[in-house]
Amino acid sequence: MLVQRVALPTVRVDSWTVLGDDDVPVEPIERYLAYLTDVDRSPNTVRAYAYDLKDYWTFLAHQGLDWREVRLEDLGEYVVWLQLPPSGRKGQIAVLPSVEPHVSASTVNRKLSALSAFYAHQLRHGVDVGDLLTTLQPPGRRGGWKPFLHHISPGRPQPRRTIPLKVLKKLPRVLTTAEVQAILDACDHLRDRFLFALLYETGMRIGEALGLRHADIAAAEREKSRSFPGPTPTVPGRSRASRDPSRSAPSCCGCGATTCTPSTEISTATTCS
């Protein structure tokens, strides 16, 4: 099977289709990809769906299955088949369990989402495909995520994905000192250089840095920052006074000390203890 670019004379953007072994477009895939093009989906999106459906049709041909009669167990085998290397998908060689999956879990979930959208489109056109990728969840579930319009039909079963793979969360990569220095050297304005240096030195988010005010920075005391907007994190088992010492013992000058005495050198300064 082959994914082929299609140039449409009526529109400026290109579309994609999937050709079978007889070099003829696969009719169910062609109708769905044409629909995506008609509703102004991005050509990159249409191309990705074409490759996802091409892999699915290759699996169906290898297993001798019809796309309208696929069961849930067959989709489980499809997930395993996707994780095999290309040389092991034909079943001619055995793949050891120690071999790394050919595609990641996020890629498998994306391909399953493409299949879910494809079967939903076929179902709207009267094709009996059954509940392949969704199942009915009993109502009255406690906790967990609820959709935005859940209150409209709280007693009805809600559809959910049947075969989701757990995706490992990847931590963002931290910039090295050389990379940060390259960013600072590339700044033409001192304002931009200060902003990137502030983000790197303090670890603040861009919203926190842009929301800073002069009152937040104690320049005379050479302190980084007094406070940032947002809720104060709470610790279980501690009172509000123990989290903020200034609330339990009021100070005279706002420095947090309990007693202050005037300084002899500068009349406006205070010495706190």
Short mmCIF file of C-alpha atoms in Angstrom, two decimals:
data_model
loop_
_atom_site.label_atom_id
_atom_site.label_comp_id
_atom_site.label_asym_id
_atom_site.label_seq_id
_atom_site.Cartn_x
_atom_site.Cartn_y
_atom_site.Cartn_z
CA MET A 1 0.00 0.00 0.00
CA LEU A 2 1.11 3.56 -0.70
CA VAL A 3 0.23 7.05 0.51
CA GLN A 4 -0.09 9.35 -2.50
CA ARG A 5 -0.34 13.12 -2.75
CA VAL A 6 -3.42 14.38 -4.59
CA ALA A 7 -3.51 17.74 -6.41
CA LEU A 8 -7.07 19.06 -6.55
CA PRO A 9 -7.85 21.53 -9.37
CA THR A 10 -10.60 23.32 -7.44
CA VAL A 11 -8.52 24.16 -4.35
CA ARG A 12 -4.99 25.40 -3.89
CA VAL A 13 -4.00 23.02 -1.11
CA ASP A 14 -3.01 19.41 -1.73
CA SER A 15 -4.70 16.37 -0.28
CA TRP A 16 -3.63 12.79 0.29
CA THR A 17 -5.02 9.35 -0.41
CA VAL A 18 -4.10 5.71 0.17
CA LEU A 19 -3.57 3.38 -2.78
CA GLY A 20 -4.05 -0.34 -2.48
CA ASP A 21 -1.93 -3.08 -3.98
CA ASP A 22 -3.87 -2.62 -7.25
CA ASP A 23 -2.92 1.11 -7.35
CA VAL A 24 -6.56 2.06 -6.82
CA PRO A 25 -7.57 4.37 -3.94
CA VAL A 26 -9.06 2.53 -0.98
CA GLU A 27 -12.68 3.73 -1.09
CA PRO A 28 -13.46 4.08 2.67
CA ILE A 29 -10.19 5.91 3.30
CA GLU A 30 -10.61 8.07 0.21
CA ARG A 31 -14.07 9.24 1.30
CA TYR A 32 -12.84 10.10 4.78
CA LEU A 33 -9.71 11.94 3.63
CA ALA A 34 -11.79 13.84 1.07
CA TYR A 35 -14.12 14.86 3.87
CA LEU A 36 -11.18 16.16 5.93
CA THR A 37 -10.01 18.20 2.94
CA ASP A 38 -13.51 19.58 2.35
CA VAL A 39 -13.78 20.85 5.94
CA ASP A 40 -10.44 22.68 5.60
CA ARG A 41 -8.29 20.41 7.71
CA SER A 42 -4.58 21.09 7.48
CA PRO A 43 -2.75 19.16 4.73
CA ASN A 44 -0.36 17.90 7.42
CA THR A 45 -3.32 16.55 9.38
CA VAL A 46 -4.73 14.80 6.30
CA ARG A 47 -1.30 13.35 5.56
CA ALA A 48 -0.91 12.03 9.12
CA TYR A 49 -4.37 10.42 9.00
CA ALA A 50 -3.51 8.86 5.64
CA TYR A 51 -0.40 7.17 7.04
CA ASP A 52 -2.28 6.04 10.17
CA LEU A 53 -5.07 4.45 8.11
CA LYS A 54 -2.52 2.96 5.72
CA ASP A 55 -0.88 1.13 8.65
CA TYR A 56 -4.29 -0.03 9.83
CA TRP A 57 -5.26 -1.38 6.40
CA THR A 58 -1.90 -3.15 6.13
CA PHE A 59 -2.63 -4.87 9.44
CA LEU A 60 -6.11 -5.87 8.26
CA ALA A 61 -4.68 -7.37 5.06
CA HIS A 62 -2.08 -9.30 7.05
CA GLN A 63 -4.74 -10.69 9.40
CA GLY A 64 -7.34 -11.26 6.66
CA LEU A 65 -9.93 -9.04 8.37
CA ASP A 66 -12.64 -6.78 7.00
CA TRP A 67 -12.64 -3.27 8.42
CA ARG A 68 -16.38 -3.47 9.17
CA GLU A 69 -16.06 -6.68 11.20
CA VAL A 70 -13.12 -5.85 13.46
CA ARG A 71 -13.56 -6.79 17.10
CA LEU A 72 -12.04 -5.23 20.19
CA GLU A 73 -9.57 -8.11 20.51
CA ASP A 74 -8.34 -7.41 16.98
CA LEU A 75 -7.55 -3.83 17.96
CA GLY A 76 -5.50 -5.16 20.85
CA GLU A 77 -3.48 -7.21 18.38
CA TYR A 78 -3.14 -4.10 16.22
CA VAL A 79 -1.56 -2.23 19.13
CA VAL A 80 0.95 -5.04 19.59
CA TRP A 81 1.58 -5.14 15.84
CA LEU A 82 2.36 -1.42 15.74
CA GLN A 83 5.06 -1.81 18.38
CA LEU A 84 6.88 -4.46 16.35
CA PRO A 85 9.74 -3.45 14.05
CA PRO A 86 8.92 -3.43 10.31
CA SER A 87 10.82 -6.69 9.81
CA GLY A 88 8.73 -8.43 12.47
CA ARG A 89 5.29 -7.24 11.37
CA LYS A 90 5.11 -9.82 8.58
CA GLY A 91 5.48 -12.65 11.07
CA GLN A 92 8.46 -14.20 9.31
CA ILE A 93 10.86 -13.64 12.22
CA ALA A 94 10.41 -13.78 15.97
CA VAL A 95 10.88 -10.59 17.97
CA LEU A 96 12.42 -10.92 21.42
CA PRO A 97 10.71 -9.19 24.36
CA SER A 98 13.88 -7.20 25.02
CA VAL A 99 13.52 -5.33 21.71
CA GLU A 100 12.43 -1.71 22.17
CA PRO A 101 8.98 -0.83 20.74
CA HIS A 102 9.15 0.57 17.23
CA VAL A 103 6.71 3.39 18.07
CA SER A 104 6.06 5.18 21.34
CA ALA A 105 2.85 5.00 23.37
CA SER A 106 1.88 8.52 22.31
CA THR A 107 2.16 7.49 18.65
CA VAL A 108 -0.07 4.46 19.25
CA ASN A 109 -2.65 6.65 21.00
CA ARG A 110 -2.57 9.07 18.07
CA LYS A 111 -3.20 6.24 15.60
CA LEU A 112 -6.08 4.97 17.75
CA SER A 113 -7.54 8.47 17.78
CA ALA A 114 -7.36 8.51 13.98
CA LEU A 115 -9.22 5.20 13.88
CA SER A 116 -11.83 6.50 16.32
CA ALA A 117 -12.48 9.53 14.11
CA PHE A 118 -12.60 7.34 10.99
CA TYR A 119 -15.13 4.92 12.48
CA ALA A 120 -17.21 7.80 13.86
CA HIS A 121 -17.38 9.25 10.35
CA GLN A 122 -18.45 5.88 8.92
CA LEU A 123 -21.05 5.49 11.66
CA ARG A 124 -22.64 8.82 10.72
CA HIS A 125 -23.03 7.52 7.17
CA GLY A 126 -24.96 4.46 8.32
CA VAL A 127 -22.15 1.88 8.38
CA ASP A 128 -22.59 -0.64 11.21
CA VAL A 129 -19.18 -0.73 12.86
CA GLY A 130 -20.17 -1.41 16.47
CA ASP A 131 -18.48 0.09 19.53
CA LEU A 132 -14.91 -0.63 18.56
CA LEU A 133 -12.98 2.21 20.15
CA THR A 134 -15.47 3.45 22.72
CA THR A 135 -17.44 1.78 25.46
CA LEU A 136 -20.23 3.02 27.69
CA GLN A 137 -19.20 4.03 31.16
CA PRO A 138 -21.84 3.56 33.91
CA PRO A 139 -23.24 6.82 35.31
CA GLY A 140 -22.69 7.99 38.86
CA ARG A 141 -18.92 7.81 38.77
CA ARG A 142 -17.29 9.54 41.71
CA GLY A 143 -14.30 11.76 41.19
CA GLY A 144 -12.22 11.93 38.05
CA TRP A 145 -12.47 14.29 35.11
CA LYS A 146 -15.90 15.38 33.88
CA PRO A 147 -16.61 17.13 30.58
CA PHE A 148 -17.68 20.78 30.44
CA LEU A 149 -21.33 19.95 29.61
CA HIS A 150 -21.59 17.04 32.05
CA HIS A 151 -24.43 18.75 33.95
CA ILE A 152 -26.71 18.57 30.88
CA SER A 153 -27.01 14.77 30.98
CA PRO A 154 -25.55 13.59 34.30
CA GLY A 155 -27.48 10.31 34.27
CA ARG A 156 -26.44 9.13 30.82
CA PRO A 157 -23.45 6.88 30.16
CA GLN A 158 -20.46 8.76 28.81
CA PRO A 159 -18.19 7.37 26.06
CA ARG A 160 -14.52 6.87 26.81
CA ARG A 161 -11.52 5.32 25.11
CA THR A 162 -11.26 1.56 25.51
CA ILE A 163 -7.59 1.01 24.67
CA PRO A 164 -5.52 3.90 26.01
CA LEU A 165 -1.81 3.35 26.50
CA LYS A 166 -0.07 4.99 29.43
CA VAL A 167 2.27 7.70 28.20
CA LEU A 168 5.31 8.52 30.29
CA LYS A 169 5.58 12.20 31.09
CA LYS A 170 8.79 13.71 29.81
CA LEU A 171 10.48 16.40 31.85
CA PRO A 172 11.54 19.48 29.92
CA ARG A 173 15.21 19.70 29.07
CA VAL A 174 17.18 22.29 31.01
CA LEU A 175 19.33 24.71 29.04
CA THR A 176 23.03 24.50 29.59
CA THR A 177 25.14 27.49 30.61
CA ALA A 178 26.55 27.79 27.10
CA GLU A 179 23.06 27.80 25.56
CA VAL A 180 21.85 30.47 27.98
CA GLN A 181 24.92 32.58 27.25
CA ALA A 182 24.25 32.26 23.52
CA ILE A 183 20.69 33.53 24.06
CA LEU A 184 21.93 36.49 26.11
CA ASP A 185 24.56 37.38 23.52
CA ALA A 186 21.93 37.31 20.78
CA CYS A 187 19.76 39.95 22.52
CA ASP A 188 20.03 43.35 20.86
CA HIS A 189 18.22 45.23 23.61
CA LEU A 190 19.17 45.41 27.27
CA ARG A 191 15.55 44.86 28.23
CA ASP A 192 15.46 41.46 26.50
CA ARG A 193 18.80 40.46 27.99
CA PHE A 194 17.56 41.35 31.47
CA LEU A 195 14.36 39.34 30.97
CA PHE A 196 16.16 36.14 29.91
CA ALA A 197 18.73 36.55 32.68
CA LEU A 198 15.93 36.99 35.23
CA LEU A 199 14.15 33.85 34.05
CA TYR A 200 17.35 31.82 34.18
CA GLU A 201 18.56 33.08 37.57
CA THR A 202 15.24 32.91 39.44
CA GLY A 203 13.42 30.08 37.67
CA MET A 204 10.28 32.21 37.32
CA ARG A 205 7.72 31.67 34.61
CA ILE A 206 7.31 34.25 31.90
CA GLY A 207 3.96 35.33 33.32
CA GLU A 208 5.46 35.88 36.77
CA ALA A 209 8.33 37.90 35.36
CA LEU A 210 6.07 40.11 33.26
CA GLY A 211 3.76 40.63 36.23
CA LEU A 212 6.48 41.95 38.54
CA ARG A 213 6.15 45.43 39.99
CA HIS A 214 8.73 47.72 41.60
CA ALA A 215 7.26 46.95 45.01
CA ASP A 216 8.02 43.25 44.55
CA ILE A 217 11.77 43.82 44.43
CA ALA A 218 13.70 44.99 47.49
CA ALA A 219 16.53 46.72 45.66
CA ALA A 220 17.95 48.50 48.72
CA GLU A 221 18.22 45.29 50.72
CA ARG A 222 19.58 43.42 47.64
CA GLU A 223 16.92 40.75 47.92
CA LYS A 224 15.56 38.93 44.91
CA SER A 225 11.83 39.26 45.44
CA ARG A 226 9.47 39.56 48.33
CA SER A 227 6.46 37.76 46.91
CA PHE A 228 4.83 36.69 43.69
CA PRO A 229 1.13 36.86 42.83
CA GLY A 230 -0.81 33.69 43.36
CA PRO A 231 -2.06 31.49 46.20
CA THR A 232 0.24 30.64 49.07
CA PRO A 233 1.02 26.90 49.23
CA THR A 234 -0.36 25.21 52.31
CA VAL A 235 1.19 22.47 54.40
CA PRO A 236 -1.17 19.98 56.07
CA GLY A 237 -1.17 20.20 59.84
CA ARG A 238 0.13 23.77 60.03
CA SER A 239 -1.79 26.88 60.86
CA ARG A 240 -1.79 30.04 58.81
CA ALA A 241 0.23 31.87 61.46
CA SER A 242 2.97 29.24 61.40
CA ARG A 243 3.28 29.56 57.62
CA ASP A 244 3.66 33.36 57.83
CA PRO A 245 5.68 34.44 60.90
CA SER A 246 4.78 38.09 60.36
CA ARG A 247 1.14 37.32 61.28
CA SER A 248 1.96 35.82 64.69
CA ALA A 249 4.19 38.73 65.79
CA PRO A 250 3.48 42.11 64.21
CA SER A 251 6.51 44.26 63.44
CA CYS A 252 6.90 47.98 63.51
CA CYS A 253 8.69 48.49 60.20
CA GLY A 254 7.49 45.52 58.15
CA CYS A 255 10.80 43.63 58.33
CA GLY A 256 9.45 40.72 60.35
CA ALA A 257 11.32 41.47 63.60
CA THR A 258 9.50 41.79 66.90
CA THR A 259 11.29 44.87 68.26
CA CYS A 260 13.04 47.83 66.61
CA THR A 261 15.24 50.58 68.01
CA PRO A 262 16.20 53.82 66.27
CA SER A 263 19.64 53.99 64.74
CA THR A 264 22.06 56.74 65.79
CA GLU A 265 23.74 57.16 62.41
CA ILE A 266 20.71 57.74 60.15
CA SER A 267 17.57 59.09 61.67
CA THR A 268 15.25 57.40 59.20
CA ALA A 269 16.85 53.95 59.57
CA THR A 270 16.02 51.39 62.24
CA THR A 271 17.92 48.56 63.83
CA CYS A 272 15.82 45.46 64.22
CA SER A 273 16.35 42.42 66.42
#
